[in-house]
Amino acid sequence: MQSAPEVAVDGLTQVGNAYLQMGAQNPVHYDMARLIYRFAGQFASEDQQKSLTIQTIVSFAMQGLAEKADAKFAEFRQKFPQDPQAENVLFLIGQALQRQGKHDEAIKKFQESLQKFPGARVTPQIPKEIAASQVALGKPDEAIKTFDAFIADAKAGKIKVAPEAIEDAQRQRALALLAGKKVDEAIAAMKELSTSAKSPAIQEEAAFQVAAILSQAGKHEEAAAAFKAYAAKYPDSPRAPQAAYFTGVSFEKAKKFEEAAAAFKDTAAKHKGSEIGIGSQDKIWRLLLGQNKPDEAFAAQDEMIAAYPQAPQSMLALYDRAKYLDDKAKKKEEAAAAFQKVYEAYKKLPAELADSEQGKAMAEYPSASLVRAAEIKRRDAVALGVFNTLDEAQKAQWKKNAAEARPLLEKAITEFPKSNALAFALSKLVDLLLMEINAGQSSLNDAATYLSKLAGGLREESAQIQVFIARASLMFQAGQTEQALLFYEEAFQKVTDPKRMTWQDYDRFGSILLENQRWDKARTVYTQLKENFGEQRAQAASTYGLGAAAQGKNDLVTAEKFFAELKEKYPWSEKIQEAEYGRAIALQAQGKYEEAFATLKNVLGTPRSSNETKAKSMLAFARGLIEMGDKGLKTKETDQGPNKEAFNIFELAHNNAIKIDIFYRAALPQLVAEALYVAADAKFKQAKSENDPKKKADAEAAAKKLVDSLLKDHPNSPWATKARDLK
């Protein structure tokens, strides 16, 4: 301010102008702009003071304070009656409103300027500005008429404007034609300008727009040629690299893959070290992989990684290679090694890069890679089969896979606690722990203690909470719903940012609350789910949960409203079948068995039902049959046709329950354990109901065999403990 006041005032004015443009986001910024203008005015020259006063007037107008703006404008005109800047104020306000997207108000200000200051220096530009706002308002036909009138008057000499202003109006008119979906006319107009415009800047801009419009119109081969021509004609333009890149993109869209690859290679070579250069290298390998040429694609990847070892694109390329090997090529060992390589590449980054915002974004890839590598190990163990049925060599391999998976997941959790992959890592860790528990290689108590210690070693509070939620999820999936409920309530009390959790966590917590008839709390949890997670599956789950909570409170009108919304908005959702399953359970509780069985059959017959819902429906069917048998009731389900003896109701119950073991042995071990218990119970009851000694003996033997299977394959399940009392 002391050594160069004019320069300082100009700088402060720009700061004030920046705040002015942010006023639409927060009105406080208008006050900040005016505060800066007033402060700068203390050191400003007379001309600068005038400019600052005009900006203050503009700020009031932009804020919608018309009376203050008019009063300040009147003061300015009284103080400087002959100052030509006064004539420009309304025009400047119009332009400011344009930048804010307030085009209706901008047009009014432009028209007011025309009426009050017809001879102002800016008057010739006003029709063009009005037309630009008309385009922005979605009125291209009106804009074209305004442009045509302006261009005609300018060419006839009725208004005095520079030739460049006429050509710029012609350029904007072409864009208005495009907005009005007159694509061919827009292209023709731009092509004409690209060759005939006297202004080099307009000519260059039009040449680029020709290519852009062709691309937008889906004329990709022509667009590629136009982008290529632009890059060749204007090699020094800041847009030349962009045009070169879009040459390749346009060829790719035209399915001209060889030409696209050649264009990207040329761009990568000419613009090495720039974002366009890296992007072009990235495009090359993706093109090759899309053409099912993995070896060539990976070679191109290696070339890019060697040239840009610390670029995010290189990290992503490594990750995508590993995913391809895992998901498409099914080369598990190579995929696991490739995922490990992503982690190693990240660890080699300089500390300053790793700690930067870019580095934090790149951390998503190694964290997800560790989880994917662990999941390969876990899947290999699952593929071997039920642990207790394996031979010693297979058991050793199973243990090796499990032992290698856990430290990978621990790294993902402890080294990347802020990663978006944290919830993914914890869900896979829970899967691993459940697998070990079901195999008898760990206990539920040991697993819960392990998760508690894991949480205690984390500094990030949000990460700790997610581990505690994982502990609750473990209990829930292990069938310990009472303990799970306690853990969930404890964990969710600490949640400050719901979006750091997963929507599945909310759904599981809500499910337990529904199971325990905590209707009000369930409604609260499902409301939070609905408000914080926009994903369609999350919205479907919340809609179902809110309906189920209302149903539990016997508010059937509200329940039906939510269930109708579920069917209308999310007809694909498995939650519809969960709602039907819940309805069947309610019917059974009322003794309406036949209606319940019909509902369960519909759930089992639709492909939209999840495996878990199908398994639970089979169990409900079996339990319903056992209840009817215990009460001495009959059902048409046992009918085998005319002149045939009815099926034993307990045997039919067994047949429904045992299907769960057949279909879902590896996928749903907890439900399988329960199903074995129900099947054994049904067989014992069948034995008691049979008069034929052989059938009685066979049923009892089958029941004992089922109990043995349950004790052997699921020794840590609570159903195994209960099975010991069956007889």
XYZ file of C-alpha atoms in Angstrom:
727
model
C 0.000 0.000 0.000
C 2.850 2.402 0.809
C 5.266 1.613 -1.989
C 2.832 0.913 -4.855
C -0.722 1.913 -3.871
C -2.217 1.711 -7.384
C -0.967 -1.854 -7.867
C -2.143 -2.819 -4.372
C -5.608 -1.333 -4.958
C -5.919 -3.200 -8.255
C -4.999 -6.432 -6.458
C -7.515 -5.836 -3.666
C -10.177 -5.015 -6.247
C -9.647 -8.428 -7.839
C -10.017 -10.075 -4.418
C -13.257 -8.147 -3.886
C -14.483 -9.208 -7.333
C -13.782 -12.853 -6.447
C -15.911 -12.538 -3.306
C -18.585 -10.866 -5.422
C -18.836 -13.916 -7.685
C -19.148 -16.188 -4.630
C -22.076 -14.182 -3.284
C -24.645 -16.543 -4.794
C -23.234 -19.348 -2.620
C -23.199 -17.271 0.569
C -24.604 -13.699 0.901
C -21.878 -12.916 3.460
C -19.457 -12.773 0.530
C -21.244 -9.678 -0.809
C -20.502 -7.927 2.499
C -16.891 -9.094 2.325
C -16.567 -7.717 -1.224
C -17.904 -4.305 -0.158
C -15.651 -4.277 2.921
C -12.620 -4.804 0.675
C -13.801 -2.145 -1.802
C -14.195 0.385 1.061
C -10.763 -0.434 2.475
C -9.102 -0.176 -0.950
C -10.895 3.133 -1.545
C -8.802 4.772 1.211
C -5.678 4.377 -0.938
C -7.231 4.611 -4.418
C -6.738 7.231 -7.116
C -9.824 9.124 -8.344
C -10.325 6.773 -11.297
C -9.889 3.735 -9.048
C -12.412 5.175 -6.568
C -14.951 5.472 -9.379
C -14.391 1.839 -10.369
C -14.724 0.714 -6.745
C -17.980 2.660 -6.379
C -19.353 1.027 -9.524
C -18.414 -2.421 -8.202
C -20.199 -1.612 -4.938
C -23.329 -0.683 -6.919
C -23.029 -3.940 -8.874
C -22.734 -5.893 -5.606
C -26.025 -4.466 -4.284
C -27.768 -5.312 -7.564
C -26.397 -8.860 -7.578
C -27.577 -9.342 -3.995
C -31.088 -8.295 -4.979
C -30.911 -5.023 -3.014
C -32.312 -2.922 -5.871
C -33.148 0.171 -3.789
C -29.610 0.412 -2.408
C -28.152 -0.114 -5.875
C -30.394 2.629 -7.345
C -29.573 5.023 -4.487
C -25.820 4.461 -4.884
C -26.126 4.862 -8.663
C -27.998 8.162 -8.222
C -25.249 9.386 -5.860
C -22.598 8.425 -8.405
C -24.346 10.260 -11.270
C -24.836 13.336 -9.109
C -21.176 13.337 -8.059
C -19.811 12.571 -11.544
C -22.519 13.777 -13.993
C -20.239 13.785 -17.024
C -18.359 10.582 -16.264
C -18.797 8.103 -19.146
C -18.449 5.169 -16.731
C -21.965 5.913 -15.410
C -23.385 4.857 -18.762
C -21.838 1.411 -18.364
C -23.128 0.573 -14.879
C -26.372 -1.137 -15.930
C -24.480 -3.091 -18.564
C -21.914 -4.233 -15.987
C -24.698 -5.272 -13.621
C -26.253 -7.296 -16.451
C -22.964 -9.074 -17.121
C -22.508 -9.804 -13.407
C -26.012 -11.300 -13.253
C -25.178 -13.399 -16.312
C -22.163 -14.876 -14.547
C -24.447 -15.804 -11.653
C -26.852 -17.542 -14.009
C -29.609 -14.962 -13.383
C -30.357 -14.509 -17.077
C -33.914 -13.139 -16.790
C -32.664 -10.362 -14.505
C -29.645 -9.793 -16.763
C -31.871 -9.266 -19.815
C -33.935 -6.696 -17.882
C -30.779 -4.759 -16.968
C -29.503 -4.848 -20.566
C -32.862 -3.550 -21.824
C -32.888 -0.838 -19.131
C -29.408 0.210 -20.265
C -30.623 0.483 -23.870
C -33.526 2.712 -22.797
C -31.601 5.003 -20.439
C -28.260 5.212 -22.253
C -28.871 4.598 -25.966
C -25.637 6.375 -26.869
C -23.395 4.578 -24.396
C -20.135 3.061 -25.585
C -21.353 -0.443 -24.632
C -24.756 -0.154 -26.360
C -23.701 -1.989 -29.554
C -22.728 -5.052 -27.510
C -26.038 -5.313 -25.650
C -28.120 -7.214 -28.258
C -25.417 -9.878 -28.373
C -25.482 -10.196 -24.573
C -29.285 -10.461 -24.568
C -29.086 -13.236 -27.149
C -26.480 -15.089 -25.075
C -28.839 -15.006 -22.075
C -31.721 -16.195 -24.245
C -29.645 -19.233 -25.237
C -28.878 -19.904 -21.574
C -32.616 -19.729 -20.805
C -33.315 -22.415 -23.395
C -34.783 -20.011 -25.943
C -32.463 -20.570 -28.925
C -35.013 -19.464 -31.550
C -35.441 -16.076 -29.843
C -31.667 -15.801 -29.529
C -31.159 -16.506 -33.242
C -33.586 -13.688 -34.117
C -31.749 -11.331 -31.757
C -28.375 -12.300 -33.260
C -29.717 -11.900 -36.817
C -31.007 -8.402 -36.049
C -27.726 -7.420 -34.398
C -25.596 -8.786 -37.272
C -27.798 -7.136 -39.923
C -27.714 -3.732 -38.157
C -23.962 -3.974 -37.639
C -23.275 -4.850 -41.272
C -25.587 -2.040 -42.433
C -23.704 0.434 -40.258
C -26.731 1.217 -38.068
C -24.672 0.383 -35.005
C -20.953 0.913 -34.692
C -19.067 -2.177 -33.542
C -15.711 -3.706 -34.376
C -15.658 -6.374 -37.128
C -14.574 -8.903 -34.492
C -17.827 -8.276 -32.593
C -19.850 -9.200 -35.695
C -17.849 -12.399 -36.199
C -18.189 -13.288 -32.528
C -21.961 -12.800 -32.822
C -21.935 -15.145 -35.836
C -20.032 -17.698 -33.743
C -22.532 -17.425 -30.897
C -25.399 -17.654 -33.399
C -23.967 -20.983 -34.585
C -23.988 -22.209 -30.975
C -27.609 -21.054 -30.691
C -28.405 -23.143 -33.784
C -26.819 -26.109 -32.029
C -28.880 -25.430 -28.898
C -31.958 -25.410 -31.136
C -30.935 -28.848 -32.464
C -30.166 -27.458 -35.925
C -26.920 -29.387 -35.994
C -26.128 -29.324 -39.716
C -26.752 -25.564 -39.893
C -24.526 -25.034 -36.840
C -21.706 -27.081 -38.389
C -21.990 -25.226 -41.709
C -21.917 -21.836 -39.958
C -18.864 -22.766 -37.888
C -17.048 -24.174 -40.917
C -17.678 -20.922 -42.769
C -16.224 -18.897 -39.891
C -13.239 -21.228 -39.545
C -12.087 -20.254 -43.036
C -13.517 -16.774 -43.694
C -13.301 -14.944 -40.355
C -10.927 -11.983 -40.403
C -10.135 -12.369 -36.716
C -7.498 -15.109 -36.187
C -8.914 -15.789 -32.710
C -12.468 -16.277 -34.046
C -11.179 -18.427 -36.904
C -9.289 -20.679 -34.489
C -12.199 -20.888 -32.038
C -14.591 -21.803 -34.866
C -12.244 -24.536 -36.114
C -12.239 -26.140 -32.675
C -16.011 -25.779 -32.351
C -16.521 -27.559 -35.690
C -14.771 -30.617 -34.274
C -16.602 -30.359 -30.947
C -20.036 -30.100 -32.600
C -19.297 -33.024 -34.924
C -18.333 -35.082 -31.881
C -21.455 -34.031 -29.996
C -23.565 -34.951 -33.033
C -22.117 -38.467 -33.053
C -20.202 -37.912 -36.309
C -17.063 -39.322 -34.764
C -14.974 -40.021 -37.874
C -15.547 -36.489 -39.150
C -14.825 -35.168 -35.649
C -11.523 -37.054 -35.557
C -10.503 -35.494 -38.879
C -11.502 -32.022 -37.647
C -9.621 -32.360 -34.349
C -6.568 -33.649 -36.212
C -6.720 -30.733 -38.676
C -7.009 -28.246 -35.812
C -3.979 -29.694 -33.991
C -1.949 -29.527 -37.220
C -3.010 -25.966 -38.121
C -2.635 -24.520 -34.605
C 0.242 -26.483 -33.026
C 1.100 -23.648 -30.628
C -2.447 -23.198 -29.362
C -3.147 -24.174 -25.724
C -5.934 -26.329 -27.168
C -3.653 -28.249 -29.536
C -2.879 -31.049 -27.027
C -6.577 -31.342 -26.226
C -7.436 -31.577 -29.924
C -4.764 -34.240 -30.441
C -6.170 -36.266 -27.532
C -9.744 -35.970 -28.795
C -8.594 -37.146 -32.213
C -7.910 -40.510 -30.579
C -11.111 -40.402 -28.529
C -13.179 -39.723 -31.650
C -11.544 -42.575 -33.572
C -12.238 -44.838 -30.596
C -15.917 -43.863 -30.596
C -16.009 -44.529 -34.337
C -14.692 -48.067 -33.618
C -11.511 -47.246 -35.561
C -9.244 -48.770 -32.935
C -5.994 -48.879 -34.935
C -6.363 -45.214 -35.893
C -7.227 -44.381 -32.277
C -4.148 -46.170 -30.950
C -1.940 -44.405 -33.509
C -3.399 -41.021 -32.540
C -2.865 -41.660 -28.831
C 0.713 -42.833 -29.433
C 1.443 -39.683 -31.428
C -0.098 -37.488 -28.708
C 1.778 -39.313 -25.940
C 5.089 -38.771 -27.770
C 4.477 -35.085 -28.558
C 3.187 -34.161 -25.106
C 5.306 -36.325 -22.848
C 5.191 -35.289 -19.208
C 1.862 -33.477 -19.454
C -1.548 -34.656 -18.253
C -2.549 -35.120 -21.901
C 0.548 -37.270 -22.444
C -0.216 -39.479 -19.443
C -3.880 -39.678 -20.425
C -2.921 -40.784 -23.933
C -0.597 -43.504 -22.603
C -3.430 -44.668 -20.367
C -5.818 -44.808 -23.318
C -3.431 -46.998 -25.341
C -3.418 -49.933 -22.917
C -7.142 -49.640 -22.250
C -7.822 -49.824 -25.993
C -5.704 -52.962 -26.281
C -7.358 -54.610 -23.297
C -10.780 -53.748 -24.707
C -9.770 -55.618 -27.862
C -8.861 -58.646 -25.712
C -5.110 -58.219 -26.204
C -3.953 -58.496 -22.578
C -0.271 -59.152 -23.295
C 0.028 -56.069 -25.520
C -2.043 -54.063 -23.030
C 0.191 -55.013 -20.111
C 3.301 -54.160 -22.156
C 1.802 -50.719 -22.842
C 1.029 -50.417 -19.132
C 4.641 -51.186 -18.251
C 5.785 -48.493 -20.678
C 3.489 -45.942 -19.014
C 4.505 -46.987 -15.488
C 8.198 -46.688 -16.397
C 7.626 -43.191 -17.789
C 5.318 -42.025 -14.971
C 6.040 -44.195 -11.902
C 4.414 -41.782 -9.449
C 1.331 -40.866 -11.480
C -2.112 -41.891 -10.188
C -2.822 -43.399 -13.622
C 0.094 -45.808 -13.142
C -1.220 -46.930 -9.759
C -4.684 -47.421 -11.232
C -3.206 -49.334 -14.182
C -1.543 -51.803 -11.802
C -4.795 -52.212 -9.892
C -6.848 -52.713 -13.062
C -4.348 -55.314 -14.281
C -4.785 -57.275 -11.056
C -8.573 -57.011 -11.325
C -8.466 -58.279 -14.907
C -6.340 -61.265 -13.893
C -8.745 -62.051 -11.051
C -12.133 -61.321 -12.622
C -11.648 -62.074 -16.318
C -8.575 -64.261 -16.770
C -9.268 -66.262 -13.565
C -5.523 -66.484 -12.904
C -5.678 -66.419 -9.122
C -1.989 -66.682 -8.292
C -0.996 -64.029 -10.831
C -3.827 -61.804 -9.618
C -2.778 -62.115 -5.960
C 0.804 -61.217 -6.897
C -0.423 -58.278 -8.989
C -2.542 -56.950 -6.119
C 0.499 -57.228 -3.836
C 2.508 -55.254 -6.418
C 0.047 -52.336 -6.161
C 0.702 -52.150 -2.419
C 4.480 -52.330 -2.939
C 4.376 -49.570 -5.573
C 2.491 -47.309 -3.189
C 4.997 -47.933 -0.383
C 7.775 -46.708 -2.707
C 6.181 -43.275 -3.148
C 8.121 -40.381 -1.580
C 6.718 -39.405 1.824
C 5.769 -35.903 0.661
C 3.706 -37.356 -2.207
C 2.079 -40.038 -0.042
C 1.048 -37.352 2.484
C -0.361 -35.014 -0.183
C -4.012 -34.927 -1.247
C -3.034 -36.755 -4.441
C -1.250 -39.421 -2.398
C -4.252 -39.874 -0.134
C -6.436 -40.408 -3.191
C -3.943 -42.944 -4.568
C -4.085 -44.839 -1.241
C -7.479 -46.229 -2.257
C -5.776 -48.618 -4.695
C -3.305 -50.372 -2.358
C -5.924 -50.675 0.383
C -8.446 -52.233 -2.003
C -5.671 -54.412 -3.466
C -4.804 -55.896 -0.073
C -8.454 -56.791 0.443
C -8.728 -58.350 -3.019
C -5.539 -60.374 -2.451
C -6.902 -61.626 0.880
C -10.229 -62.490 -0.709
C -8.469 -64.683 -3.276
C -6.923 -66.643 -0.391
C -10.264 -66.918 1.429
C -12.109 -68.035 -1.709
C -9.488 -70.721 -2.285
C -10.130 -72.050 1.219
C -13.906 -72.039 0.698
C -13.498 -73.845 -2.629
C -11.790 -76.761 -0.869
C -15.073 -77.580 0.874
C -16.319 -78.043 4.450
C -13.216 -78.208 6.658
C -14.171 -81.330 8.630
C -14.679 -83.309 5.411
C -11.180 -82.532 4.041
C -8.161 -84.830 4.096
C -5.019 -83.756 5.964
C -3.314 -82.214 2.919
C -6.426 -80.198 2.097
C -6.770 -79.090 5.711
C -3.174 -77.885 5.675
C -3.845 -75.910 2.487
C -7.052 -74.504 4.001
C -5.144 -73.316 7.092
C -2.384 -71.820 4.925
C -4.892 -69.814 2.876
C -6.631 -68.513 6.006
C -3.317 -67.657 7.681
C -2.142 -65.693 4.618
C -5.435 -63.813 4.230
C -5.645 -62.335 7.732
C -2.422 -60.213 7.730
C -3.366 -58.771 4.336
C -6.694 -57.590 5.741
C -4.984 -56.276 8.881
C -2.651 -54.160 6.712
C -5.595 -52.763 4.763
C -7.285 -51.774 8.033
C -4.347 -50.525 10.107
C -2.312 -48.813 7.369
C -5.269 -47.229 5.545
C -7.820 -46.367 8.265
C -9.161 -43.388 6.272
C -9.617 -45.342 3.047
C -13.019 -45.785 1.456
C -12.078 -49.482 1.263
C -12.069 -49.799 5.071
C -15.668 -51.021 5.273
C -14.932 -53.479 2.436
C -11.863 -54.761 4.317
C -13.804 -55.215 7.553
C -16.661 -57.062 5.856
C -14.164 -59.494 4.316
C -12.407 -59.883 7.675
C -15.743 -60.844 9.240
C -16.266 -63.383 6.430
C -12.827 -64.839 7.168
C -13.469 -65.040 10.916
C -16.828 -66.745 10.373
C -15.166 -69.238 8.049
C -12.601 -70.063 10.757
C -15.320 -70.348 13.426
C -17.472 -72.649 11.291
C -14.426 -74.835 10.652
C -13.737 -75.119 14.384
C -10.405 -73.303 13.985
C -11.489 -70.404 16.161
C -14.258 -69.535 18.591
C -16.752 -66.712 18.422
C -15.359 -65.303 21.661
C -11.784 -65.350 20.296
C -12.900 -63.609 17.100
C -14.764 -60.889 19.023
C -11.743 -60.354 21.301
C -9.474 -60.116 18.256
C -11.676 -57.377 16.747
C -11.738 -55.480 20.048
C -7.920 -55.497 20.155
C -7.775 -54.459 16.509
C -9.995 -51.453 17.270
C -7.853 -50.555 20.283
C -4.758 -50.307 18.092
C -6.291 -47.715 15.764
C -5.902 -43.968 16.301
C -8.684 -42.902 13.975
C -11.933 -42.786 15.951
C -14.096 -43.336 12.857
C -12.046 -46.441 12.007
C -12.436 -47.732 15.573
C -16.206 -47.345 15.324
C -16.261 -49.275 12.065
C -14.318 -52.138 13.682
C -16.828 -52.200 16.553
C -19.632 -52.353 13.992
C -17.804 -55.230 12.298
C -17.752 -56.988 15.682
C -21.525 -56.536 15.934
C -21.915 -57.831 12.374
C -19.871 -60.908 13.316
C -22.249 -61.667 16.187
C -25.286 -61.071 13.994
C -24.079 -63.400 11.259
C -23.119 -66.002 13.864
C -26.704 -66.047 15.106
C -25.964 -64.273 18.417
C -28.569 -61.571 17.891
C -28.820 -60.433 21.521
C -25.072 -59.814 21.774
C -25.059 -58.301 18.276
C -27.785 -55.867 19.320
C -25.743 -54.728 22.332
C -22.617 -54.268 20.189
C -24.521 -52.397 17.465
C -26.123 -50.024 19.963
C -22.754 -49.372 21.604
C -21.069 -48.691 18.247
C -23.812 -46.563 16.688
C -23.935 -44.286 19.730
C -20.428 -43.152 18.722
C -21.205 -42.523 15.044
C -20.848 -38.830 14.135
C -20.711 -39.179 10.342
C -23.175 -41.819 9.069
C -21.576 -41.794 5.620
C -18.346 -43.233 7.028
C -20.323 -46.416 7.695
C -21.794 -48.710 5.039
C -25.488 -48.854 4.297
C -25.325 -52.590 4.991
C -24.328 -51.797 8.604
C -27.500 -49.786 9.041
C -29.561 -52.510 7.382
C -28.134 -55.230 9.659
C -28.682 -53.119 12.771
C -32.228 -52.389 11.641
C -32.852 -56.091 10.956
C -31.828 -57.016 14.507
C -34.037 -54.292 15.937
C -36.965 -55.617 13.885
C -36.220 -59.151 15.045
C -36.272 -57.922 18.661
C -39.465 -55.912 18.074
C -37.734 -52.590 18.789
C -40.015 -50.885 16.299
C -39.329 -47.216 17.171
C -35.559 -47.656 17.226
C -35.732 -49.607 13.955
C -37.689 -46.761 12.376
C -34.986 -44.300 13.497
C -32.180 -46.441 12.055
C -33.961 -46.990 8.722
C -34.749 -43.265 8.511
C -31.022 -42.519 8.906
C -30.320 -45.087 6.200
C -32.807 -43.418 3.854
C -31.433 -39.917 4.492
C -27.724 -40.700 4.195
C -27.372 -43.284 1.417
C -28.725 -42.512 -2.043
C -27.752 -45.824 -3.620
C -30.801 -47.646 -4.963
C -30.240 -50.820 -2.923
C -29.894 -48.748 0.248
C -33.100 -46.872 -0.536
C -34.917 -50.161 -1.140
C -33.641 -51.555 2.175
C -34.719 -48.438 4.082
C -38.175 -48.469 2.488
C -38.628 -52.109 3.458
C -37.362 -51.475 7.003
C -39.699 -48.522 7.540
C -42.607 -50.647 6.309
C -41.654 -53.557 8.546
C -41.325 -51.254 11.584
C -44.771 -49.778 10.893
C -46.198 -53.273 10.434
C -44.706 -54.293 13.774
C -46.508 -51.389 15.456
C -49.725 -52.519 13.747
C -49.779 -49.299 11.694
C -50.909 -51.221 8.635
C -51.795 -48.143 6.543
C -48.252 -46.746 6.824
C -46.754 -50.200 6.321
C -48.733 -50.758 3.142
C -47.666 -47.317 1.873
C -43.969 -48.217 2.254
C -44.420 -51.704 0.784
C -46.291 -50.221 -2.199
C -43.431 -47.736 -2.674
C -40.984 -50.643 -2.508
C -42.794 -52.507 -5.300
C -43.261 -49.386 -7.441
C -39.780 -47.857 -7.197
C -37.637 -50.946 -6.670
C -39.391 -53.857 -8.438
C -36.011 -55.594 -8.811
C -35.264 -55.519 -5.089
C -34.920 -58.701 -3.080
C -36.413 -56.696 -0.204
C -39.847 -57.207 -1.788
C -39.437 -60.906 -1.151
C -38.225 -60.208 2.386
C -41.453 -58.291 2.951
C -43.407 -61.274 1.623
C -41.394 -63.598 3.869
C -42.235 -61.390 6.861
C -45.909 -61.513 5.897
C -45.754 -65.324 5.777
C -44.235 -65.465 9.278
C -47.039 -63.213 10.556
C -49.644 -65.487 8.924
C -48.094 -68.550 10.561
C -48.178 -66.824 13.945
C -51.923 -66.314 13.404
C -52.385 -69.999 12.538
C -53.104 -69.231 8.858
C -50.761 -71.949 7.640
C -52.151 -72.560 4.135
C -51.982 -68.859 3.262
C -48.484 -68.692 4.744
C -47.326 -71.705 2.691
C -48.698 -70.150 -0.519
C -46.776 -66.943 0.226
C -43.559 -68.845 0.975
C -43.887 -70.773 -2.301
C -44.083 -67.469 -4.192
C -40.932 -66.252 -2.434
C -39.114 -69.482 -3.315
C -40.314 -69.359 -6.909
C -39.011 -65.917 -7.843
C -35.430 -65.344 -9.038
C -35.437 -61.961 -7.261
C -35.235 -63.637 -3.846
C -31.777 -63.709 -2.295
C -30.274 -67.034 -1.277
C -30.682 -66.065 2.371
C -34.376 -65.234 1.930
C -34.942 -68.517 0.101
C -33.176 -70.471 2.846
C -35.163 -68.697 5.564
C -38.381 -69.419 3.634
C -37.556 -73.136 3.441
C -36.925 -73.103 7.186
C -40.198 -71.285 7.837
C -42.014 -73.833 5.666
C -40.436 -76.696 7.618
C -41.194 -75.128 11.000
C -44.786 -74.447 9.937
C -45.275 -78.092 8.975
C -43.789 -79.232 12.309
C -46.145 -76.893 14.185
C -49.128 -78.315 12.292
C -47.941 -81.861 12.975
C -47.546 -81.107 16.678
C -51.123 -79.769 16.754
C -52.506 -82.734 14.814
C -53.561 -80.495 11.931
C -53.649 -81.561 8.287
C -52.489 -79.685 5.200
C -52.973 -80.076 1.472
C -49.180 -79.912 1.162
C -49.003 -83.620 2.161
C -51.489 -84.675 -0.521
C -49.854 -86.952 -3.127
C -52.888 -87.390 -5.363
C -55.966 -89.622 -5.648
C -55.783 -93.056 -4.010
C -52.332 -92.339 -2.564
C -51.350 -92.232 1.061
C -50.684 -88.735 2.367
C -47.070 -87.755 2.926
C -45.929 -87.812 6.540
C -46.036 -84.149 7.577
C -42.789 -84.427 9.563
C -40.987 -86.090 6.649
C -42.152 -83.240 4.410
C -40.779 -80.776 6.973
C -37.442 -82.635 6.910
C -37.336 -82.521 3.111
C -37.773 -78.730 3.103
C -35.126 -78.141 5.768
C -32.508 -80.484 4.317
C -32.567 -78.626 0.964
C -30.790 -75.751 2.716
C -27.833 -78.021 3.504
C -27.794 -79.250 -0.092
C -28.014 -75.827 -1.775
C -26.252 -73.449 0.619
C -23.728 -75.511 2.604
C -20.776 -73.200 1.932
C -22.612 -69.911 1.455
C -24.884 -69.822 4.528
C -23.284 -71.956 7.260
C -25.340 -70.497 10.137
C -28.638 -71.186 8.410
C -27.368 -74.615 7.371
C -26.680 -75.445 11.029
C -30.204 -74.368 11.972
C -31.636 -76.346 9.051
C -29.830 -79.515 10.170
C -31.320 -79.037 13.637
C -34.855 -78.575 12.232
C -34.418 -81.558 9.881
C -33.236 -83.756 12.779
C -36.126 -82.574 14.964
C -38.565 -83.401 12.152
C -37.081 -86.886 11.724
C -37.300 -87.661 15.455
C -40.953 -86.582 15.398
C -41.560 -88.634 12.269
C -40.126 -91.673 14.069
C -42.594 -91.174 16.920
C -45.516 -90.782 14.497
C -44.777 -93.883 12.351
C -46.607 -97.141 13.058
C -44.440 -99.173 10.685
C -41.425 -100.415 12.742
C -39.055 -100.168 9.754
C -40.091 -96.601 8.910
C -39.785 -95.701 12.599
C -36.260 -97.165 12.796
C -35.188 -95.552 9.506
C -36.450 -92.129 10.598
C -34.698 -92.373 13.968
C -31.430 -93.440 12.317
C -31.687 -90.549 9.857
C -32.292 -88.143 12.749
C -29.210 -89.345 14.643
C -27.120 -89.061 11.475
C -28.260 -85.451 11.045
C -27.306 -84.660 14.640
C -23.872 -86.210 14.055
C -23.405 -84.083 10.905
C -24.398 -80.960 12.811
C -21.980 -81.693 15.666
C -19.159 -82.529 13.254
C -19.540 -79.762 10.661
C -20.780 -76.957 12.945
C -19.391 -77.733 16.425
C -19.423 -74.073 17.537
C -22.974 -73.333 16.439
C -25.604 -72.792 19.163
C -27.759 -75.247 17.193
C -25.176 -77.958 17.844
C -25.625 -77.435 21.590
C -29.400 -77.663 21.256
C -29.154 -80.748 19.042
C -27.669 -82.792 21.878
C -31.047 -82.645 23.629
C -33.034 -83.900 20.627
C -34.643 -87.314 20.861
